[in-house]
PDB file of C-alpha atoms in Angstrom:
ATOM      1  CA  MET A   1       0.000   0.000   0.000  1.00  0.00           C
ATOM      2  CA  THR A   2       2.775   2.425   0.922  1.00  0.00           C
ATOM      3  CA  ARG A   3       4.294   2.019  -2.556  1.00  0.00           C
ATOM      4  CA  THR A   4       1.117   2.486  -4.553  1.00  0.00           C
ATOM      5  CA  LEU A   5      -0.636   5.310  -2.707  1.00  0.00           C
ATOM      6  CA  PRO A   6       0.786   8.858  -2.700  1.00  0.00           C
ATOM      7  CA  ALA A   7       1.907  10.247   0.650  1.00  0.00           C
ATOM      8  CA  PRO A   8      -1.104  12.617   1.116  1.00  0.00           C
ATOM      9  CA  ALA A   9      -3.477   9.677   0.614  1.00  0.00           C
ATOM     10  CA  LEU A  10      -1.607   7.704   3.294  1.00  0.00           C
ATOM     11  CA  VAL A  11      -2.012  10.657   5.666  1.00  0.00           C
ATOM     12  CA  VAL A  12      -5.745  10.863   4.916  1.00  0.00           C
ATOM     13  CA  VAL A  13      -6.293   7.141   5.590  1.00  0.00           C
ATOM     14  CA  GLY A  14      -4.185   7.319   8.740  1.00  0.00           C
ATOM     15  CA  ALA A  15      -6.047  10.386  10.023  1.00  0.00           C
ATOM     16  CA  VAL A  16      -9.468   8.800   9.443  1.00  0.00           C
ATOM     17  CA  LEU A  17      -8.379   5.648  11.285  1.00  0.00           C
ATOM     18  CA  LEU A  18      -7.027   7.718  14.157  1.00  0.00           C
ATOM     19  CA  GLY A  19     -10.380   9.464  14.348  1.00  0.00           C
ATOM     20  CA  SER A  20     -11.999   6.101  15.076  1.00  0.00           C
ATOM     21  CA  SER A  21      -9.887   5.684  18.198  1.00  0.00           C
ATOM     22  CA  ALA A  22     -11.914   8.270  20.137  1.00  0.00           C
ATOM     23  CA  VAL A  23     -15.063   6.231  19.655  1.00  0.00           C
ATOM     24  CA  PHE A  24     -13.322   3.008  20.732  1.00  0.00           C
ATOM     25  CA  VAL A  25     -12.204   4.765  23.934  1.00  0.00           C
ATOM     26  CA  ALA A  26     -15.715   6.085  24.575  1.00  0.00           C
ATOM     27  CA  VAL A  27     -17.507   2.750  24.118  1.00  0.00           C
ATOM     28  CA  SER A  28     -14.874   0.521  25.760  1.00  0.00           C
ATOM     29  CA  GLY A  29     -15.931   1.466  29.286  1.00  0.00           C
ATOM     30  CA  ALA A  30     -12.262   1.763  30.343  1.00  0.00           C
ATOM     31  CA  ASN A  31     -10.944   4.745  32.261  1.00  0.00           C
ATOM     32  CA  ALA A  32      -8.442   7.084  30.585  1.00  0.00           C
ATOM     33  CA  THR A  33      -5.268   5.439  31.913  1.00  0.00           C
ATOM     34  CA  THR A  34      -6.441   1.899  31.160  1.00  0.00           C
ATOM     35  CA  ALA A  35      -7.464   2.789  27.607  1.00  0.00           C
ATOM     36  CA  ALA A  36      -4.196   4.635  26.949  1.00  0.00           C
ATOM     37  CA  PHE A  37      -2.023   1.836  28.353  1.00  0.00           C
ATOM     38  CA  HIS A  38      -3.662  -1.054  26.513  1.00  0.00           C
ATOM     39  CA  ARG A  39      -3.782   0.966  23.309  1.00  0.00           C
ATOM     40  CA  CYS A  40       0.009   1.152  23.416  1.00  0.00           C
ATOM     41  CA  PHE A  41       0.797  -2.208  25.041  1.00  0.00           C
ATOM     42  CA  LEU A  42      -1.321  -4.291  22.655  1.00  0.00           C
ATOM     43  CA  ALA A  43      -0.042  -2.296  19.693  1.00  0.00           C
ATOM     44  CA  ALA A  44       3.566  -2.873  20.788  1.00  0.00           C
ATOM     45  CA  LEU A  45       2.980  -6.635  20.762  1.00  0.00           C
ATOM     46  CA  VAL A  46       2.232  -6.340  17.042  1.00  0.00           C
ATOM     47  CA  LEU A  47       4.786  -3.661  16.168  1.00  0.00           C
ATOM     48  CA  LEU A  48       7.890  -5.106  17.843  1.00  0.00           C
ATOM     49  CA  PRO A  49       7.997  -8.283  15.676  1.00  0.00           C
ATOM     50  CA  LEU A  50       7.519  -6.114  12.575  1.00  0.00           C
ATOM     51  CA  ALA A  51      10.362  -3.880  13.738  1.00  0.00           C
ATOM     52  CA  LEU A  52      12.663  -6.873  14.272  1.00  0.00           C
ATOM     53  CA  LEU A  53      11.912  -8.123  10.760  1.00  0.00           C
ATOM     54  CA  GLU A  54      12.692  -4.669   9.410  1.00  0.00           C
ATOM     55  CA  VAL A  55      16.033  -4.597  11.262  1.00  0.00           C
ATOM     56  CA  ARG A  56      16.966  -8.026   9.862  1.00  0.00           C
ATOM     57  CA  ARG A  57      16.235  -6.833   6.342  1.00  0.00           C
ATOM     58  CA  ARG A  58      17.736  -3.336   6.489  1.00  0.00           C
ATOM     59  CA  GLY A  59      20.432  -3.450   9.121  1.00  0.00           C
ATOM     60  CA  ARG A  60      20.985  -1.660  12.406  1.00  0.00           C
ATOM     61  CA  PRO A  61      19.036   1.589  12.850  1.00  0.00           C
ATOM     62  CA  ARG A  62      20.854   4.756  13.825  1.00  0.00           C
ATOM     63  CA  GLY A  63      21.012   5.517  17.537  1.00  0.00           C
ATOM     64  CA  ALA A  64      19.869   9.099  17.011  1.00  0.00           C
ATOM     65  CA  MET A  65      16.683   7.882  15.362  1.00  0.00           C
ATOM     66  CA  LEU A  66      15.965   5.477  18.241  1.00  0.00           C
ATOM     67  CA  GLY A  67      16.539   8.253  20.768  1.00  0.00           C
ATOM     68  CA  VAL A  68      14.184  10.644  19.011  1.00  0.00           C
ATOM     69  CA  ALA A  69      11.546   7.897  18.710  1.00  0.00           C
ATOM     70  CA  ALA A  70      11.776   7.068  22.432  1.00  0.00           C
ATOM     71  CA  ALA A  71      11.569  10.728  23.464  1.00  0.00           C
ATOM     72  CA  GLY A  72       8.597  11.219  21.159  1.00  0.00           C
ATOM     73  CA  GLY A  73       6.952   8.179  22.772  1.00  0.00           C
ATOM     74  CA  VAL A  74       7.056   9.868  26.179  1.00  0.00           C
ATOM     75  CA  PHE A  75       5.116  12.814  24.742  1.00  0.00           C
ATOM     76  CA  LEU A  76       2.781  10.369  22.988  1.00  0.00           C
ATOM     77  CA  GLY A  77       2.044   8.620  26.284  1.00  0.00           C
ATOM     78  CA  ALA A  78       1.242  11.942  27.954  1.00  0.00           C
ATOM     79  CA  ASP A  79      -0.943  12.823  24.975  1.00  0.00           C
ATOM     80  CA  PHE A  80      -2.905   9.573  25.237  1.00  0.00           C
ATOM     81  CA  ILE A  81      -3.547   9.947  28.974  1.00  0.00           C
ATOM     82  CA  MET A  82      -4.876  13.493  28.681  1.00  0.00           C
ATOM     83  CA  TRP A  83      -6.724  12.882  25.438  1.00  0.00           C
ATOM     84  CA  ALA A  84      -8.490   9.720  26.660  1.00  0.00           C
ATOM     85  CA  GLN A  85      -9.809  11.705  29.631  1.00  0.00           C
ATOM     86  CA  ALA A  86     -10.879  14.484  27.266  1.00  0.00           C
ATOM     87  CA  VAL A  87     -12.858  11.899  25.258  1.00  0.00           C
ATOM     88  CA  LEU A  88     -14.703  10.845  28.412  1.00  0.00           C
ATOM     89  CA  ASP A  89     -15.278  14.486  29.425  1.00  0.00           C
ATOM     90  CA  THR A  90     -16.320  16.105  26.142  1.00  0.00           C
ATOM     91  CA  GLY A  91     -17.245  13.347  23.660  1.00  0.00           C
ATOM     92  CA  ALA A  92     -15.410  11.719  20.770  1.00  0.00           C
ATOM     93  CA  ALA A  93     -15.686  14.404  18.105  1.00  0.00           C
ATOM     94  CA  VAL A  94     -14.916  17.458  20.250  1.00  0.00           C
ATOM     95  CA  SER A  95     -11.956  15.847  22.034  1.00  0.00           C
ATOM     96  CA  THR A  96     -10.448  14.754  18.737  1.00  0.00           C
ATOM     97  CA  LEU A  97     -10.781  18.268  17.380  1.00  0.00           C
ATOM     98  CA  LEU A  98      -9.217  19.805  20.483  1.00  0.00           C
ATOM     99  CA  ILE A  99      -5.977  17.883  19.964  1.00  0.00           C
ATOM    100  CA  SER A 100      -5.795  19.542  16.575  1.00  0.00           C
ATOM    101  CA  THR A 101      -3.667  22.206  18.227  1.00  0.00           C
ATOM    102  CA  GLN A 102      -0.931  20.016  16.732  1.00  0.00           C
ATOM    103  CA  VAL A 103      -1.606  21.891  13.488  1.00  0.00           C
ATOM    104  CA  PHE A 104       0.261  24.832  15.030  1.00  0.00           C
ATOM    105  CA  VAL A 105       2.860  22.925  17.073  1.00  0.00           C
ATOM    106  CA  PHE A 106       4.254  20.581  14.413  1.00  0.00           C
ATOM    107  CA  PRO A 107       4.886  23.136  11.631  1.00  0.00           C
ATOM    108  CA  GLY A 108       5.907  25.682  14.273  1.00  0.00           C
ATOM    109  CA  LEU A 109       8.699  23.435  15.556  1.00  0.00           C
ATOM    110  CA  LEU A 110       9.986  22.844  12.036  1.00  0.00           C
ATOM    111  CA  TRP A 111       9.900  26.574  11.365  1.00  0.00           C
ATOM    112  CA  LEU A 112      11.621  27.443  14.661  1.00  0.00           C
ATOM    113  CA  LEU A 113      14.253  24.691  14.668  1.00  0.00           C
ATOM    114  CA  HIS A 114      14.874  24.078  10.963  1.00  0.00           C
ATOM    115  CA  ARG A 115      13.757  27.283   9.209  1.00  0.00           C
ATOM    116  CA  ASP A 116      11.130  25.315   7.276  1.00  0.00           C
ATOM    117  CA  ARG A 117       8.674  28.155   6.659  1.00  0.00           C
ATOM    118  CA  PRO A 118       4.992  27.186   6.187  1.00  0.00           C
ATOM    119  CA  SER A 119       3.314  27.944   2.871  1.00  0.00           C
ATOM    120  CA  VAL A 120       1.249  31.064   2.213  1.00  0.00           C
ATOM    121  CA  GLN A 121      -1.897  28.905   1.966  1.00  0.00           C
ATOM    122  CA  PHE A 122      -1.308  27.628   5.481  1.00  0.00           C
ATOM    123  CA  LEU A 123      -0.781  31.112   6.919  1.00  0.00           C
ATOM    124  CA  VAL A 124      -3.951  32.363   5.200  1.00  0.00           C
ATOM    125  CA  ALA A 125      -5.997  29.390   6.442  1.00  0.00           C
ATOM    126  CA  LEU A 126      -4.638  29.548   9.997  1.00  0.00           C
ATOM    127  CA  PRO A 127      -7.149  32.130  11.321  1.00  0.00           C
ATOM    128  CA  VAL A 128     -10.030  30.113   9.863  1.00  0.00           C
ATOM    129  CA  MET A 129      -8.675  26.987  11.544  1.00  0.00           C
ATOM    130  CA  VAL A 130      -8.509  28.832  14.869  1.00  0.00           C
ATOM    131  CA  VAL A 131     -12.129  30.002  14.577  1.00  0.00           C
ATOM    132  CA  GLY A 132     -13.195  26.485  13.625  1.00  0.00           C
ATOM    133  CA  LEU A 133     -11.379  24.977  16.596  1.00  0.00           C
ATOM    134  CA  VAL A 134     -12.930  27.491  19.007  1.00  0.00           C
ATOM    135  CA  LEU A 135     -16.431  26.861  17.677  1.00  0.00           C
ATOM    136  CA  ALA A 136     -15.984  23.101  17.684  1.00  0.00           C
ATOM    137  CA  ALA A 137     -14.778  23.252  21.288  1.00  0.00           C
ATOM    138  CA  GLY A 138     -18.302  24.368  22.217  1.00  0.00           C
ATOM    139  CA  ILE A 139     -18.015  28.111  22.852  1.00  0.00           C
ATOM    140  CA  LEU A 140     -21.480  28.616  21.311  1.00  0.00           C
ATOM    141  CA  GLY A 141     -22.971  25.501  22.853  1.00  0.00           C
ATOM    142  CA  ALA A 142     -21.512  22.118  23.698  1.00  0.00           C
ATOM    143  CA  ASP A 143     -22.810  18.567  23.650  1.00  0.00           C
ATOM    144  CA  PRO A 144     -25.459  18.542  26.425  1.00  0.00           C
ATOM    145  CA  PHE A 145     -24.273  15.087  27.496  1.00  0.00           C
ATOM    146  CA  ALA A 146     -20.657  16.188  27.991  1.00  0.00           C
ATOM    147  CA  VAL A 147     -19.455  15.260  31.505  1.00  0.00           C
ATOM    148  CA  ASP A 148     -16.911  18.028  32.157  1.00  0.00           C
ATOM    149  CA  PRO A 149     -16.377  20.276  29.098  1.00  0.00           C
ATOM    150  CA  LEU A 150     -13.951  22.646  30.872  1.00  0.00           C
ATOM    151  CA  ARG A 151     -11.569  19.957  32.134  1.00  0.00           C
ATOM    152  CA  GLY A 152     -11.876  18.048  28.883  1.00  0.00           C
ATOM    153  CA  GLY A 153     -11.150  21.192  26.882  1.00  0.00           C
ATOM    154  CA  ILE A 154      -7.989  21.992  28.820  1.00  0.00           C
ATOM    155  CA  LEU A 155      -6.712  18.413  28.668  1.00  0.00           C
ATOM    156  CA  GLY A 156      -7.574  18.185  24.969  1.00  0.00           C
ATOM    157  CA  VAL A 157      -5.526  21.266  24.101  1.00  0.00           C
ATOM    158  CA  LEU A 158      -2.548  20.110  26.217  1.00  0.00           C
ATOM    159  CA  ALA A 159      -2.788  16.699  24.578  1.00  0.00           C
ATOM    160  CA  GLY A 160      -2.622  18.420  21.201  1.00  0.00           C
ATOM    161  CA  VAL A 161       0.628  20.141  22.185  1.00  0.00           C
ATOM    162  CA  CYS A 162       2.172  16.789  23.169  1.00  0.00           C
ATOM    163  CA  TYR A 163       0.782  15.299  19.959  1.00  0.00           C
ATOM    164  CA  GLY A 164       2.448  17.983  17.864  1.00  0.00           C
ATOM    165  CA  VAL A 165       5.802  17.271  19.550  1.00  0.00           C
ATOM    166  CA  TYR A 166       5.368  13.571  18.776  1.00  0.00           C
ATOM    167  CA  LEU A 167       4.536  14.294  15.125  1.00  0.00           C
ATOM    168  CA  TYR A 168       7.671  16.393  14.909  1.00  0.00           C
ATOM    169  CA  GLY A 169       9.697  13.501  16.355  1.00  0.00           C
ATOM    170  CA  ASN A 170       8.086  11.041  13.942  1.00  0.00           C
ATOM    171  CA  HIS A 171       9.039  13.316  11.048  1.00  0.00           C
ATOM    172  CA  ARG A 172      12.609  13.644  12.319  1.00  0.00           C
ATOM    173  CA  CYS A 173      12.958   9.863  12.590  1.00  0.00           C
ATOM    174  CA  ARG A 174      12.340   9.526   8.863  1.00  0.00           C
ATOM    175  CA  VAL A 175      14.760  12.359   8.142  1.00  0.00           C
ATOM    176  CA  ILE A 176      17.506  10.775  10.283  1.00  0.00           C
ATOM    177  CA  ASP A 177      17.073   7.229   8.952  1.00  0.00           C
ATOM    178  CA  ALA A 178      14.575   6.830   6.117  1.00  0.00           C
ATOM    179  CA  ARG A 179      15.133   3.066   5.828  1.00  0.00           C
ATOM    180  CA  PHE A 180      12.710   2.269   8.629  1.00  0.00           C
ATOM    181  CA  ILE A 181       8.945   2.573   9.000  1.00  0.00           C
ATOM    182  CA  ALA A 182       8.006   0.067  11.717  1.00  0.00           C
ATOM    183  CA  VAL A 183      11.049   0.584  13.967  1.00  0.00           C
ATOM    184  CA  PRO A 184      10.381   4.192  15.069  1.00  0.00           C
ATOM    185  CA  VAL A 185       6.676   3.458  15.543  1.00  0.00           C
ATOM    186  CA  ALA A 186       7.465   0.370  17.648  1.00  0.00           C
ATOM    187  CA  VAL A 187       9.979   2.256  19.796  1.00  0.00           C
ATOM    188  CA  SER A 188       7.719   5.258  20.376  1.00  0.00           C
ATOM    189  CA  THR A 189       4.687   3.062  21.105  1.00  0.00           C
ATOM    190  CA  SER A 190       6.696   1.007  23.620  1.00  0.00           C
ATOM    191  CA  ALA A 191       7.951   4.203  25.277  1.00  0.00           C
ATOM    192  CA  ALA A 192       4.381   5.494  25.406  1.00  0.00           C
ATOM    193  CA  ALA A 193       3.201   2.251  27.049  1.00  0.00           C
ATOM    194  CA  ALA A 194       5.977   2.560  29.649  1.00  0.00           C
ATOM    195  CA  THR A 195       5.072   6.202  30.320  1.00  0.00           C
ATOM    196  CA  VAL A 196       1.382   5.424  30.807  1.00  0.00           C
ATOM    197  CA  GLY A 197       2.238   2.343  32.892  1.00  0.00           C
ATOM    198  CA  VAL A 198       4.375   4.379  35.303  1.00  0.00           C
ATOM    199  CA  TYR A 199       1.661   7.029  35.581  1.00  0.00           C
ATOM    200  CA  GLY A 200      -0.991   4.373  36.201  1.00  0.00           C
ATOM    201  CA  ALA A 201       1.114   2.641  38.858  1.00  0.00           C
ATOM    202  CA  VAL A 202       1.768   5.906  40.712  1.00  0.00           C
ATOM    203  CA  THR A 203      -1.857   7.065  40.606  1.00  0.00           C
ATOM    204  CA  GLY A 204      -3.436   3.635  40.983  1.00  0.00           C
ATOM    205  CA  SER A 205      -5.658   4.304  37.973  1.00  0.00           C
ATOM    206  CA  LEU A 206      -4.468   1.458  35.723  1.00  0.00           C
ATOM    207  CA  LEU A 207      -6.558  -1.687  35.335  1.00  0.00           C
ATOM    208  CA  LEU A 208      -3.833  -4.072  34.187  1.00  0.00           C
ATOM    209  CA  VAL A 209      -6.249  -6.885  33.238  1.00  0.00           C
ATOM    210  CA  PRO A 210      -9.265  -5.371  31.450  1.00  0.00           C
ATOM    211  CA  THR A 211     -12.724  -6.843  31.858  1.00  0.00           C
ATOM    212  CA  ALA A 212     -14.167  -9.104  29.187  1.00  0.00           C
ATOM    213  CA  ASP A 213     -16.460  -6.428  27.751  1.00  0.00           C
ATOM    214  CA  MET A 214     -13.508  -4.050  27.322  1.00  0.00           C
ATOM    215  CA  VAL A 215     -11.170  -6.418  25.502  1.00  0.00           C
ATOM    216  CA  GLY A 216     -12.679  -6.295  22.020  1.00  0.00           C
ATOM    217  CA  TRP A 217     -12.821  -2.486  21.938  1.00  0.00           C
ATOM    218  CA  LEU A 218      -9.288  -2.150  23.316  1.00  0.00           C
ATOM    219  CA  VAL A 219      -7.941  -4.564  20.667  1.00  0.00           C
ATOM    220  CA  ALA A 220      -9.715  -2.534  17.970  1.00  0.00           C
ATOM    221  CA  LEU A 221      -8.261   0.629  19.514  1.00  0.00           C
ATOM    222  CA  ALA A 222      -4.744  -0.830  19.401  1.00  0.00           C
ATOM    223  CA  LEU A 223      -4.937  -2.183  15.846  1.00  0.00           C
ATOM    224  CA  LEU A 224      -7.113   0.368  14.040  1.00  0.00           C
ATOM    225  CA  GLY A 225      -6.277   3.355  16.228  1.00  0.00           C
ATOM    226  CA  GLN A 226      -2.553   2.782  16.669  1.00  0.00           C
ATOM    227  CA  VAL A 227      -0.761   0.101  14.609  1.00  0.00           C
ATOM    228  CA  LEU A 228      -2.184   0.648  11.123  1.00  0.00           C
ATOM    229  CA  PRO A 229      -2.533   4.468  11.093  1.00  0.00           C
ATOM    230  CA  TRP A 230       0.928   5.108  12.528  1.00  0.00           C
ATOM    231  CA  LEU A 231       2.589   2.745  10.084  1.00  0.00           C
ATOM    232  CA  LEU A 232       0.874   4.677   7.287  1.00  0.00           C
ATOM    233  CA  LEU A 233       1.854   8.037   8.787  1.00  0.00           C
ATOM    234  CA  SER A 234       5.432   6.911   9.340  1.00  0.00           C
ATOM    235  CA  ALA A 235       5.670   5.876   5.691  1.00  0.00           C
ATOM    236  CA  ALA A 236       4.295   9.264   4.584  1.00  0.00           C
ATOM    237  CA  ALA A 237       6.254  11.368   7.095  1.00  0.00           C
ATOM    238  CA  THR A 238       8.634  12.992   4.603  1.00  0.00           C
ATOM    239  CA  GLY A 239       6.345  12.787   1.568  1.00  0.00           C
ATOM    240  CA  VAL A 240       4.231  15.843   2.377  1.00  0.00           C
ATOM    241  CA  ARG A 241       5.075  19.287   3.676  1.00  0.00           C
ATOM    242  CA  ALA A 242       4.628  19.672   7.432  1.00  0.00           C
ATOM    243  CA  GLU A 243       1.761  22.154   7.251  1.00  0.00           C
ATOM    244  CA  VAL A 244      -0.107  20.020   4.682  1.00  0.00           C
ATOM    245  CA  GLY A 245       0.329  16.881   6.763  1.00  0.00           C
ATOM    246  CA  ALA A 246      -0.721  18.684   9.948  1.00  0.00           C
ATOM    247  CA  SER A 247      -3.797  20.082   8.202  1.00  0.00           C
ATOM    248  CA  LEU A 248      -4.791  16.708   6.756  1.00  0.00           C
ATOM    249  CA  MET A 249      -4.591  15.301  10.278  1.00  0.00           C
ATOM    250  CA  LEU A 250      -7.558  17.549  11.099  1.00  0.00           C
ATOM    251  CA  LEU A 251      -9.694  14.999   9.248  1.00  0.00           C
ATOM    252  CA  GLN A 252      -9.555  12.982  12.485  1.00  0.00           C
ATOM    253  CA  PRO A 253     -12.406  14.897  14.155  1.00  0.00           C
ATOM    254  CA  LEU A 254     -14.625  14.568  11.095  1.00  0.00           C
ATOM    255  CA  SER A 255     -14.384  10.780  11.199  1.00  0.00           C
ATOM    256  CA  ALA A 256     -14.746  10.895  14.988  1.00  0.00           C
ATOM    257  CA  LEU A 257     -17.912  12.966  14.587  1.00  0.00           C
ATOM    258  CA  VAL A 258     -19.543  10.446  12.251  1.00  0.00           C
ATOM    259  CA  LEU A 259     -18.589   7.423  14.347  1.00  0.00           C
ATOM    260  CA  GLY A 260     -19.381   9.243  17.587  1.00  0.00           C
ATOM    261  CA  VAL A 261     -22.931   9.920  16.440  1.00  0.00           C
ATOM    262  CA  LEU A 262     -23.387   6.379  15.122  1.00  0.00           C
ATOM    263  CA  LEU A 263     -21.767   4.388  17.938  1.00  0.00           C
ATOM    264  CA  ALA A 264     -21.362   6.559  21.041  1.00  0.00           C
ATOM    265  CA  GLY A 265     -24.536   8.665  20.974  1.00  0.00           C
ATOM    266  CA  ASP A 266     -22.755  12.045  20.693  1.00  0.00           C
ATOM    267  CA  GLU A 267     -24.967  15.041  19.840  1.00  0.00           C
ATOM    268  CA  PRO A 268     -22.771  17.975  18.740  1.00  0.00           C
ATOM    269  CA  ALA A 269     -24.412  21.400  18.807  1.00  0.00           C
ATOM    270  CA  LEU A 270     -24.907  23.488  15.662  1.00  0.00           C
ATOM    271  CA  GLY A 271     -21.958  25.752  16.484  1.00  0.00           C
ATOM    272  CA  GLN A 272     -19.689  22.730  16.794  1.00  0.00           C
ATOM    273  CA  LEU A 273     -20.812  21.446  13.397  1.00  0.00           C
ATOM    274  CA  VAL A 274     -20.083  24.868  11.871  1.00  0.00           C
ATOM    275  CA  GLY A 275     -16.634  24.799  13.449  1.00  0.00           C
ATOM    276  CA  MET A 276     -15.909  21.386  12.005  1.00  0.00           C
ATOM    277  CA  GLY A 277     -17.010  22.625   8.605  1.00  0.00           C
ATOM    278  CA  LEU A 278     -14.541  25.517   8.834  1.00  0.00           C
ATOM    279  CA  VAL A 279     -11.766  23.091   9.762  1.00  0.00           C
ATOM    280  CA  ALA A 280     -12.640  20.873   6.793  1.00  0.00           C
ATOM    281  CA  LEU A 281     -12.592  23.927   4.490  1.00  0.00           C
ATOM    282  CA  SER A 282      -9.168  24.905   5.833  1.00  0.00           C
ATOM    283  CA  VAL A 283      -7.846  21.400   5.230  1.00  0.00           C
ATOM    284  CA  TRP A 284      -9.150  21.490   1.658  1.00  0.00           C
ATOM    285  CA  TRP A 285      -7.432  24.842   1.053  1.00  0.00           C
ATOM    286  CA  VAL A 286      -4.059  23.958   2.582  1.00  0.00           C
ATOM    287  CA  SER A 287      -3.881  20.557   0.899  1.00  0.00           C
ATOM    288  CA  GLY A 288      -4.271  22.090  -2.561  1.00  0.00           C
ATOM    289  CA  GLY A 289      -7.985  21.654  -3.180  1.00  0.00           C
ATOM    290  CA  ARG A 290      -8.292  25.049  -4.873  1.00  0.00           C
ATOM    291  CA  ARG A 291      -5.441  24.256  -7.302  1.00  0.00           C
ATOM    292  CA  MET A 292      -6.937  20.851  -8.157  1.00  0.00           C
ATOM    293  CA  LEU A 293     -10.345  22.472  -8.768  1.00  0.00           C
ATOM    294  CA  SER A 294      -8.763  25.078 -11.043  1.00  0.00           C
ATOM    295  CA  ARG A 295      -6.978  22.391 -13.087  1.00  0.00           C
ATOM    296  CA  ARG A 296     -10.233  20.549 -13.564  1.00  0.00           C
TER     297      ARG A 296
END
């Protein structure tokens, strides 16, 4: 698949799959720490054998790449803990949109650290994205069934910052050693599992053996919300510009919205739907939709 599909298409598929993870968290019945830990732990069981096969085929990976992947995994673990709680507090669609603060963090780090200036389209669309994010967060009316919109909103935004740092690390892994796709994902996922495990042990919030009714959803979360999308995103990491990739990742909340309504009973308010529409319009603009329409 990674050889036949262009990099933007891989990002789109990965983002849509990641959007499904919010719904799996919501319907699993697990608390935030338990969902975050098993998402990473079960995914690592699949990713580590793939990484070992990749090492046997392509040789020893560079130490710098492994270090960046492990450091990124710590931020990913923090992201998952805060974001899973945001899902439980605000609903699947809104929480997934809140972590879209990564659209500023990821390109911003590349601009600050590597002088990789975002495109004009991105800078023009940025204010629209901000308005869309604010509306989708519920400023003009939130999901009436949301448990704690304020706490969920704060945690969702902080999770997005950690997420953006992880995306930056994932991008740097491919720059440092482009031979590997599974290895950096396996290392970062394992580091994330360790981070969440330590947090859960200290706080006593981790259910190490999930109940029978949680298992199926947690396996789906690990495979469809972690293994497959991050392999796709790792393969596409250097194939799209940072601001385009970050904008395409905003398709996560749109898929979360659809699945949240169908499976988790979410009822977004009109203002939130308008906000999501503005985000979708921004994604279309930044990813070249206007140019493609003009060519047609």
